[in-house]
mmCIF file of C-alpha atoms in Angstrom:
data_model
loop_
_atom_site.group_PDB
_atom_site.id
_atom_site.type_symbol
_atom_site.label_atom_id
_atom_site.label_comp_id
_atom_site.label_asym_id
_atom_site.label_seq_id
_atom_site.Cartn_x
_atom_site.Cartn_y
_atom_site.Cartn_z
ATOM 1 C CA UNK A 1 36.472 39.719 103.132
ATOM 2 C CA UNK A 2 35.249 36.328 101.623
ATOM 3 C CA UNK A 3 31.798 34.983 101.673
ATOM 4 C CA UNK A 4 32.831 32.585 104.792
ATOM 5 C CA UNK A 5 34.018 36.154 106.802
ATOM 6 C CA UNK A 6 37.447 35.308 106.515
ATOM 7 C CA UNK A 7 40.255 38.011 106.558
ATOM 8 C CA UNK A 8 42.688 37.747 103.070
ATOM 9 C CA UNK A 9 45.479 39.641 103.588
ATOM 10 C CA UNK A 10 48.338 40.136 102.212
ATOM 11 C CA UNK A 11 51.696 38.522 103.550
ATOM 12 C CA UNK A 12 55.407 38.545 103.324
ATOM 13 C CA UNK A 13 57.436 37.576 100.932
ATOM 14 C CA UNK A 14 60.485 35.886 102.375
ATOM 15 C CA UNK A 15 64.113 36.120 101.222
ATOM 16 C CA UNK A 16 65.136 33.203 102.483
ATOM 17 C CA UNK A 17 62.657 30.251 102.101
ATOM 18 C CA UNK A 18 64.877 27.498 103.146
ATOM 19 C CA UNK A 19 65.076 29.433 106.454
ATOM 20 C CA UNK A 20 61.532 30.097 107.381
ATOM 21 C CA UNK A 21 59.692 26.921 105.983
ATOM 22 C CA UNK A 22 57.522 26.530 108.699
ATOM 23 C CA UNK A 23 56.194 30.006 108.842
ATOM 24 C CA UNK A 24 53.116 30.200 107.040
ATOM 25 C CA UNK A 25 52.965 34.236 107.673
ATOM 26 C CA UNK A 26 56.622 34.772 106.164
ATOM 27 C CA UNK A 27 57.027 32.283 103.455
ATOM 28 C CA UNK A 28 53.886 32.265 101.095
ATOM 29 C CA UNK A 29 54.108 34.746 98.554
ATOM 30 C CA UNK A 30 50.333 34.845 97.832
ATOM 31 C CA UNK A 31 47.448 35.617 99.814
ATOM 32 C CA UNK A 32 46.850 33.614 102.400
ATOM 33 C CA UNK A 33 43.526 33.620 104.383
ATOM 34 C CA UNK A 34 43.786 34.403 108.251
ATOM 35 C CA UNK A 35 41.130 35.029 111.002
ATOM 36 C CA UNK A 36 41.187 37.511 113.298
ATOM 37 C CA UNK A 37 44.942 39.410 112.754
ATOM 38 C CA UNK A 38 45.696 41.186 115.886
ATOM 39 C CA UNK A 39 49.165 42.620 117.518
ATOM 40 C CA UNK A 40 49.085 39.707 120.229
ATOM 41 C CA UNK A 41 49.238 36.598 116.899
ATOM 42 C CA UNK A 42 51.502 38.841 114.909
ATOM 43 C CA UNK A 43 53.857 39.540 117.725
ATOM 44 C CA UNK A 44 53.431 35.268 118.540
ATOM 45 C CA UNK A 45 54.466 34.300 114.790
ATOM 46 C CA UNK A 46 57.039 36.506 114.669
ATOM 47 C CA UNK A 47 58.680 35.586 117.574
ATOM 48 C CA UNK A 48 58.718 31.805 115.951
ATOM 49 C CA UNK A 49 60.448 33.419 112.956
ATOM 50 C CA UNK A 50 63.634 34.700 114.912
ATOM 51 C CA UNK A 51 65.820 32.404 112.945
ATOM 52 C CA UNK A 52 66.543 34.807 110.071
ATOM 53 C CA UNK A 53 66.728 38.477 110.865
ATOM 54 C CA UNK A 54 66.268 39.763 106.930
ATOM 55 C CA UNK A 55 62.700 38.693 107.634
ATOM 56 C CA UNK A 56 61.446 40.092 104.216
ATOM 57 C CA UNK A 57 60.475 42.891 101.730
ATOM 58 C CA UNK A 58 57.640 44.455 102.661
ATOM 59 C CA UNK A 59 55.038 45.240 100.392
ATOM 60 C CA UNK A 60 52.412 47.739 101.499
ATOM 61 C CA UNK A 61 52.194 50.714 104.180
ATOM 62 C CA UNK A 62 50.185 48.448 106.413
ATOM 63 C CA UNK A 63 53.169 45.900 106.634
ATOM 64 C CA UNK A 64 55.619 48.846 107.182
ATOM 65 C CA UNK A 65 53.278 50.234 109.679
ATOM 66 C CA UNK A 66 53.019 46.449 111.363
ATOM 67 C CA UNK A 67 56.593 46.004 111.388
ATOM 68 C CA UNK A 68 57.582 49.422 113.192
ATOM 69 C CA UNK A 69 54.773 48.649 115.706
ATOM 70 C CA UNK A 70 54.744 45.125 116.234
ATOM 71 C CA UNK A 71 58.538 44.771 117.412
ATOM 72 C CA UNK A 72 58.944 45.546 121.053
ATOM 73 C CA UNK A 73 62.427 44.280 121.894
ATOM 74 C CA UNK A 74 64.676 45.126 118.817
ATOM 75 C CA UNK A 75 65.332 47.517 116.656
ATOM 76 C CA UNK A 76 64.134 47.542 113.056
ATOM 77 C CA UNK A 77 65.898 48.815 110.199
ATOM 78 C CA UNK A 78 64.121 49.726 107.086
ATOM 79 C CA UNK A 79 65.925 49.995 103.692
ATOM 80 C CA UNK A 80 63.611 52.451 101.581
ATOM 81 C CA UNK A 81 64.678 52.322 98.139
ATOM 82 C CA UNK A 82 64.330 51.133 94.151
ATOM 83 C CA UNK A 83 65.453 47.000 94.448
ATOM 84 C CA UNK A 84 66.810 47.180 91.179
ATOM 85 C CA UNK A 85 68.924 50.220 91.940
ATOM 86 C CA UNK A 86 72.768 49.368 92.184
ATOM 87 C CA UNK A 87 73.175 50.829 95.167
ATOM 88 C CA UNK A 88 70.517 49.788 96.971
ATOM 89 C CA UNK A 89 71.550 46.275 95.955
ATOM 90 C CA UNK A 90 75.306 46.690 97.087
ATOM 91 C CA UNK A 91 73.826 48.087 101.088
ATOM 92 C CA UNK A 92 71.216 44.805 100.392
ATOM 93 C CA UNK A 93 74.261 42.861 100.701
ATOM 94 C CA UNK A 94 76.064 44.182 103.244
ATOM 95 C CA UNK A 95 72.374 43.765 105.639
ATOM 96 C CA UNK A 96 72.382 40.475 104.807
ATOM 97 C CA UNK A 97 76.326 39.967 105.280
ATOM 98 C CA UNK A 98 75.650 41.284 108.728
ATOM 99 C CA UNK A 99 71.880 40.461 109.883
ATOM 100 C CA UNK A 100 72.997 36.902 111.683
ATOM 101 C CA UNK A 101 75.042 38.859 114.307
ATOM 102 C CA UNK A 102 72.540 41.445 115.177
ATOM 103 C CA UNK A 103 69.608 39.106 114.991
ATOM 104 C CA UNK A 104 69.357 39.552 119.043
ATOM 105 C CA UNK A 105 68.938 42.991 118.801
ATOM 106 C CA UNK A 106 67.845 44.284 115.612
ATOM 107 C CA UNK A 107 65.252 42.780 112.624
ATOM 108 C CA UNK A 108 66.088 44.127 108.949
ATOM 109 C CA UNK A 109 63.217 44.708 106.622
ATOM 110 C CA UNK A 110 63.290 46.148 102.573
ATOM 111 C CA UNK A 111 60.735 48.294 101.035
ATOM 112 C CA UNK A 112 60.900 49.349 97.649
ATOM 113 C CA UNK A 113 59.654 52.969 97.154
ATOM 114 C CA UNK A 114 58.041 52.777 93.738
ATOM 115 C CA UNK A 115 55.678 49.605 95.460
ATOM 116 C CA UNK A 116 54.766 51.232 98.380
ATOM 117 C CA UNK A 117 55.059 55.020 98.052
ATOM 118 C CA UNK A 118 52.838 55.958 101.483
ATOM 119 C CA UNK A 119 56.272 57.076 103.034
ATOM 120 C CA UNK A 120 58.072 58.958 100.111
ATOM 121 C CA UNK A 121 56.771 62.501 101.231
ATOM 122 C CA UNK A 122 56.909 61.691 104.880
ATOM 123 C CA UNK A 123 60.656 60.470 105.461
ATOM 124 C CA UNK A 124 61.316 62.511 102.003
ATOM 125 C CA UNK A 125 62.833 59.329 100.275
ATOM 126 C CA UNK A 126 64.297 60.706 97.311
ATOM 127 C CA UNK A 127 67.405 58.941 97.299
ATOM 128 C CA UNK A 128 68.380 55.439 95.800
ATOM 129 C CA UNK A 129 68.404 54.111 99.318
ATOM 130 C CA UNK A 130 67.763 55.435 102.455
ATOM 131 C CA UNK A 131 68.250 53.239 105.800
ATOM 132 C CA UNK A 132 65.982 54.065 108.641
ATOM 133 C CA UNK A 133 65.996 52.791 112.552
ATOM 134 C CA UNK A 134 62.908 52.445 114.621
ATOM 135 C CA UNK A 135 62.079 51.408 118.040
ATOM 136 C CA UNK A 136 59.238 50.697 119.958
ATOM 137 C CA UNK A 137 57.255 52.619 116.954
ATOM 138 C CA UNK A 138 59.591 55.778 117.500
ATOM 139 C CA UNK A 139 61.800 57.166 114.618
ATOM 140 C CA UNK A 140 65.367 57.331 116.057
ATOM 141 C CA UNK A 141 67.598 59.524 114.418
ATOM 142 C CA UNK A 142 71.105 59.415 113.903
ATOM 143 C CA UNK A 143 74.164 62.103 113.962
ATOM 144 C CA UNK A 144 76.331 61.007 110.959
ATOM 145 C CA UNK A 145 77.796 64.277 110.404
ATOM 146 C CA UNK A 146 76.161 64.828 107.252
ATOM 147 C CA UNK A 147 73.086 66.939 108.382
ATOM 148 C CA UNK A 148 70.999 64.717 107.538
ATOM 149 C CA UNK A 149 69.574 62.905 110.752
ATOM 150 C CA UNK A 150 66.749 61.031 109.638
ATOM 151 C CA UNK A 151 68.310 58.036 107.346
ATOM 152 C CA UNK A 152 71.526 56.974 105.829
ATOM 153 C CA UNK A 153 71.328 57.790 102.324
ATOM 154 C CA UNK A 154 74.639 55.652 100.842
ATOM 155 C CA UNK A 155 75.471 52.796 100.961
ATOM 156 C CA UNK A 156 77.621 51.318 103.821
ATOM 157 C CA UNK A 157 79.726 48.298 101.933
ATOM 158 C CA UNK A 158 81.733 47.547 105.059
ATOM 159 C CA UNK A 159 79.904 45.209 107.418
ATOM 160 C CA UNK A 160 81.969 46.169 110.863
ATOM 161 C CA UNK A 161 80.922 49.878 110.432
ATOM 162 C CA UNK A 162 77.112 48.743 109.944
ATOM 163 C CA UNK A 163 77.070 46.355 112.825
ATOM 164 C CA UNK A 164 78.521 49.159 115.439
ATOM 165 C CA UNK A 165 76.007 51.312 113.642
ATOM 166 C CA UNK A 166 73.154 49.498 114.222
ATOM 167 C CA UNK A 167 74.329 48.765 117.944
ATOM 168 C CA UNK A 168 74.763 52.243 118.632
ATOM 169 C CA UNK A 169 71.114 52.927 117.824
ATOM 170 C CA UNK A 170 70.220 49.829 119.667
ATOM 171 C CA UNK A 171 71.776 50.972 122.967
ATOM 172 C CA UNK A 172 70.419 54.461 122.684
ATOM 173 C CA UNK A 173 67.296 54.103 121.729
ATOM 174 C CA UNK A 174 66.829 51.276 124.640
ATOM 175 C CA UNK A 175 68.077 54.253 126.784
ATOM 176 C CA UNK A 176 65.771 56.414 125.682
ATOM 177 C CA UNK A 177 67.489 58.732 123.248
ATOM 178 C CA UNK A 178 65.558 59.637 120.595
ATOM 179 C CA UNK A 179 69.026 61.408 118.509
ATOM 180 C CA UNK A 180 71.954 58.699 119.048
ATOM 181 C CA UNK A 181 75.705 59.586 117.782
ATOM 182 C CA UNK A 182 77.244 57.492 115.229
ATOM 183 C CA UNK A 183 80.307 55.568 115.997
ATOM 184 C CA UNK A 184 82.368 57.171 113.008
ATOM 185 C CA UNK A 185 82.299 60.681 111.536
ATOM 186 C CA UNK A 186 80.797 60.954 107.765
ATOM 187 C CA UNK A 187 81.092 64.369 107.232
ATOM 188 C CA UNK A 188 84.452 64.119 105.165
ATOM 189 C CA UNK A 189 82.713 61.188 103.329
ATOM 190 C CA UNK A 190 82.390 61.632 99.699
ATOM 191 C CA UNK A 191 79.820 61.237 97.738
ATOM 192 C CA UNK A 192 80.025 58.046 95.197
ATOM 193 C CA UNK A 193 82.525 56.071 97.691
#
Protein backbone atom coordinates (compact mmCIF):
# COMPACT_ATOMS: atom_id res chain seq x y z
CA UNK A 1 0.00 0.00 0.00
CA UNK A 2 1.14 3.66 -0.74
CA UNK A 3 0.69 6.62 1.44
CA UNK A 4 -2.50 7.75 -0.82
CA UNK A 5 -4.13 3.90 0.03
CA UNK A 6 -3.61 2.82 -3.30
CA UNK A 7 -3.20 -0.95 -4.22
CA UNK A 8 0.45 -1.64 -6.30
CA UNK A 9 0.32 -4.77 -7.65
CA UNK A 10 1.97 -6.55 -9.75
CA UNK A 11 0.81 -7.13 -13.49
CA UNK A 12 1.36 -9.09 -16.60
CA UNK A 13 3.84 -9.10 -18.75
CA UNK A 14 2.54 -9.45 -22.27
CA UNK A 15 4.02 -11.45 -25.17
CA UNK A 16 2.63 -9.68 -27.64
CA UNK A 17 2.58 -5.84 -27.12
CA UNK A 18 1.53 -4.83 -30.51
CA UNK A 19 -1.60 -6.92 -29.74
CA UNK A 20 -2.78 -5.69 -26.43
CA UNK A 21 -1.78 -1.90 -26.54
CA UNK A 22 -4.70 -0.71 -25.01
CA UNK A 23 -4.70 -2.94 -22.03
CA UNK A 24 -3.16 -1.27 -19.27
CA UNK A 25 -3.50 -4.65 -17.00
CA UNK A 26 -1.64 -6.88 -19.74
CA UNK A 27 0.90 -4.71 -21.33
CA UNK A 28 2.97 -2.77 -18.61
CA UNK A 29 5.70 -4.69 -17.38
CA UNK A 30 6.10 -2.69 -14.13
CA UNK A 31 3.94 -2.02 -11.35
CA UNK A 32 1.17 -0.30 -12.00
CA UNK A 33 -1.09 1.24 -9.26
CA UNK A 34 -4.85 0.02 -9.19
CA UNK A 35 -7.77 0.60 -6.70
CA UNK A 36 -9.86 -1.76 -5.49
CA UNK A 37 -8.85 -5.29 -7.62
CA UNK A 38 -11.76 -7.53 -7.40
CA UNK A 39 -12.98 -10.75 -9.61
CA UNK A 40 -15.90 -8.56 -11.20
CA UNK A 41 -12.81 -5.67 -12.89
CA UNK A 42 -10.47 -8.54 -13.53
CA UNK A 43 -13.01 -10.68 -15.23
CA UNK A 44 -14.18 -6.96 -17.19
CA UNK A 45 -10.43 -6.28 -18.46
CA UNK A 46 -9.93 -9.49 -19.44
CA UNK A 47 -12.74 -9.91 -21.41
CA UNK A 48 -11.41 -6.57 -23.42
CA UNK A 49 -8.16 -8.52 -23.91
CA UNK A 50 -9.73 -11.50 -25.98
CA UNK A 51 -7.76 -10.52 -28.99
CA UNK A 52 -4.66 -12.61 -28.21
CA UNK A 53 -5.16 -15.88 -26.42
CA UNK A 54 -1.20 -16.28 -25.21
CA UNK A 55 -2.28 -13.56 -22.80
CA UNK A 56 1.11 -13.70 -20.88
CA UNK A 57 3.70 -15.26 -18.48
CA UNK A 58 2.65 -15.17 -15.28
CA UNK A 59 4.74 -14.20 -12.59
CA UNK A 60 3.60 -15.03 -9.07
CA UNK A 61 1.14 -17.70 -7.38
CA UNK A 62 -1.42 -14.98 -6.98
CA UNK A 63 -1.57 -14.45 -10.87
CA UNK A 64 -1.69 -18.28 -11.37
CA UNK A 65 -4.27 -18.48 -8.73
CA UNK A 66 -6.24 -15.35 -10.60
CA UNK A 67 -5.99 -16.87 -13.85
CA UNK A 68 -7.45 -20.47 -12.91
CA UNK A 69 -10.24 -18.60 -11.04
CA UNK A 70 -11.03 -15.68 -12.93
CA UNK A 71 -11.90 -17.53 -16.35
CA UNK A 72 -15.43 -18.79 -16.40
CA UNK A 73 -16.06 -19.67 -20.04
CA UNK A 74 -12.74 -21.24 -21.38
CA UNK A 75 -10.36 -23.36 -20.58
CA UNK A 76 -6.89 -22.35 -19.44
CA UNK A 77 -3.80 -24.05 -20.15
CA UNK A 78 -0.79 -23.53 -18.06
CA UNK A 79 2.76 -24.34 -19.32
CA UNK A 80 4.84 -24.94 -15.98
CA UNK A 81 8.34 -25.03 -16.84
CA UNK A 82 12.18 -23.41 -17.05
CA UNK A 83 11.67 -20.56 -20.23
CA UNK A 84 15.05 -21.08 -21.17
CA UNK A 85 14.71 -24.84 -21.34
CA UNK A 86 14.73 -26.19 -25.05
CA UNK A 87 11.91 -27.96 -24.70
CA UNK A 88 9.81 -25.87 -23.08
CA UNK A 89 10.65 -23.36 -25.81
CA UNK A 90 9.88 -25.83 -28.79
CA UNK A 91 5.88 -26.65 -26.92
CA UNK A 92 6.10 -22.43 -26.46
CA UNK A 93 5.91 -22.45 -30.08
CA UNK A 94 3.64 -24.80 -30.97
CA UNK A 95 0.91 -22.75 -28.17
CA UNK A 96 1.49 -19.90 -29.91
CA UNK A 97 1.33 -21.62 -33.53
CA UNK A 98 -2.06 -22.74 -32.36
CA UNK A 99 -3.59 -20.17 -29.66
CA UNK A 100 -5.55 -17.97 -32.58
CA UNK A 101 -7.83 -20.99 -33.34
CA UNK A 102 -8.72 -21.93 -29.87
CA UNK A 103 -8.97 -18.39 -28.65
CA UNK A 104 -12.98 -19.07 -28.33
CA UNK A 105 -12.52 -21.71 -26.12
CA UNK A 106 -9.35 -21.87 -24.40
CA UNK A 107 -6.72 -18.90 -22.92
CA UNK A 108 -2.89 -20.07 -22.78
CA UNK A 109 -0.78 -18.78 -19.97
CA UNK A 110 3.35 -19.59 -19.13
CA UNK A 111 4.82 -19.86 -15.77
CA UNK A 112 8.28 -20.47 -15.23
CA UNK A 113 8.93 -22.79 -12.22
CA UNK A 114 12.17 -21.40 -10.85
CA UNK A 115 10.02 -17.67 -10.62
CA UNK A 116 7.16 -18.87 -9.08
CA UNK A 117 7.80 -22.17 -7.28
CA UNK A 118 4.27 -22.16 -5.01
CA UNK A 119 3.11 -25.09 -7.36
CA UNK A 120 6.31 -27.31 -7.77
CA UNK A 121 5.35 -29.72 -4.81
CA UNK A 122 1.67 -29.51 -5.48
CA UNK A 123 1.33 -30.54 -9.31
CA UNK A 124 4.97 -32.22 -8.66
CA UNK A 125 6.58 -30.17 -11.59
CA UNK A 126 9.76 -31.78 -11.99
CA UNK A 127 9.90 -31.94 -15.55
CA UNK A 128 11.22 -29.36 -18.21
CA UNK A 129 7.62 -28.64 -19.06
CA UNK A 130 4.55 -29.75 -17.91
CA UNK A 131 1.11 -28.53 -19.61
CA UNK A 132 -1.85 -28.33 -17.34
CA UNK A 133 -5.83 -27.70 -18.17
CA UNK A 134 -8.18 -25.99 -15.82
CA UNK A 135 -11.72 -25.06 -15.79
CA UNK A 136 -13.93 -23.16 -13.84
CA UNK A 137 -10.97 -23.39 -11.04
CA UNK A 138 -11.08 -27.35 -11.33
CA UNK A 139 -7.92 -29.37 -12.35
CA UNK A 140 -9.03 -31.56 -15.32
CA UNK A 141 -7.04 -34.41 -15.96
CA UNK A 142 -6.24 -36.12 -18.96
CA UNK A 143 -5.83 -40.01 -20.10
CA UNK A 144 -2.74 -39.92 -22.41
CA UNK A 145 -1.82 -43.38 -21.87
CA UNK A 146 1.21 -42.63 -20.10
CA UNK A 147 -0.02 -42.89 -16.41
CA UNK A 148 0.47 -39.83 -15.81
CA UNK A 149 -2.98 -37.90 -15.69
CA UNK A 150 -2.25 -34.70 -14.28
CA UNK A 151 -0.07 -32.76 -17.13
CA UNK A 152 1.64 -33.41 -20.36
CA UNK A 153 5.16 -33.61 -19.64
CA UNK A 154 6.76 -33.41 -23.53
CA UNK A 155 6.50 -31.47 -25.77
CA UNK A 156 3.74 -31.68 -28.47
CA UNK A 157 5.57 -30.05 -31.81
CA UNK A 158 2.58 -30.83 -34.00
CA UNK A 159 -0.10 -28.15 -33.80
CA UNK A 160 -3.27 -30.44 -35.13
CA UNK A 161 -2.65 -32.95 -32.24
CA UNK A 162 -2.58 -29.92 -29.63
CA UNK A 163 -5.63 -28.20 -30.97
CA UNK A 164 -7.89 -31.62 -30.77
CA UNK A 165 -6.16 -31.89 -27.44
CA UNK A 166 -7.12 -28.92 -26.03
CA UNK A 167 -10.77 -29.33 -27.53
CA UNK A 168 -11.16 -32.56 -26.05
CA UNK A 169 -10.62 -31.11 -22.58
CA UNK A 170 -12.76 -28.23 -23.55
CA UNK A 171 -15.81 -30.38 -24.36
CA UNK A 172 -15.39 -32.56 -21.33
CA UNK A 173 -14.74 -30.49 -18.86
CA UNK A 174 -17.88 -28.19 -20.08
CA UNK A 175 -19.68 -31.59 -19.61
CA UNK A 176 -18.62 -32.06 -16.46
CA UNK A 177 -15.88 -34.65 -16.59
CA UNK A 178 -13.35 -34.10 -14.39
CA UNK A 179 -10.84 -37.20 -16.29
CA UNK A 180 -11.33 -36.54 -20.23
CA UNK A 181 -9.68 -39.14 -22.87
CA UNK A 182 -7.17 -37.92 -25.21
CA UNK A 183 -7.81 -38.01 -28.85
CA UNK A 184 -4.54 -40.13 -29.63
CA UNK A 185 -2.82 -42.88 -27.64
CA UNK A 186 0.81 -41.89 -26.10
CA UNK A 187 1.62 -44.86 -24.50
CA UNK A 188 3.95 -46.21 -27.40
CA UNK A 189 5.40 -42.62 -27.44
CA UNK A 190 9.02 -42.43 -26.82
CA UNK A 191 10.71 -40.52 -24.80
CA UNK A 192 13.02 -37.67 -26.60
CA UNK A 193 10.61 -37.61 -29.85
Amino acid sequence: MTSRGTLIIPVFTCVHHTSLSTSPLLHTSCNRPLNALTFHRIRSLRLRTRGHPVDSSLHSGWHVDQAILVEEDRVVCIRFGHDHDPECMAIDETLYGVSEKVQNFAVIYLVDITEVPDFNKMYELYDNSSLMFFYRNKHIMIDLGTGDNNKINWAITDKQELIDIIETVYRGASKGRGLVVSPRDYSTRQKGK
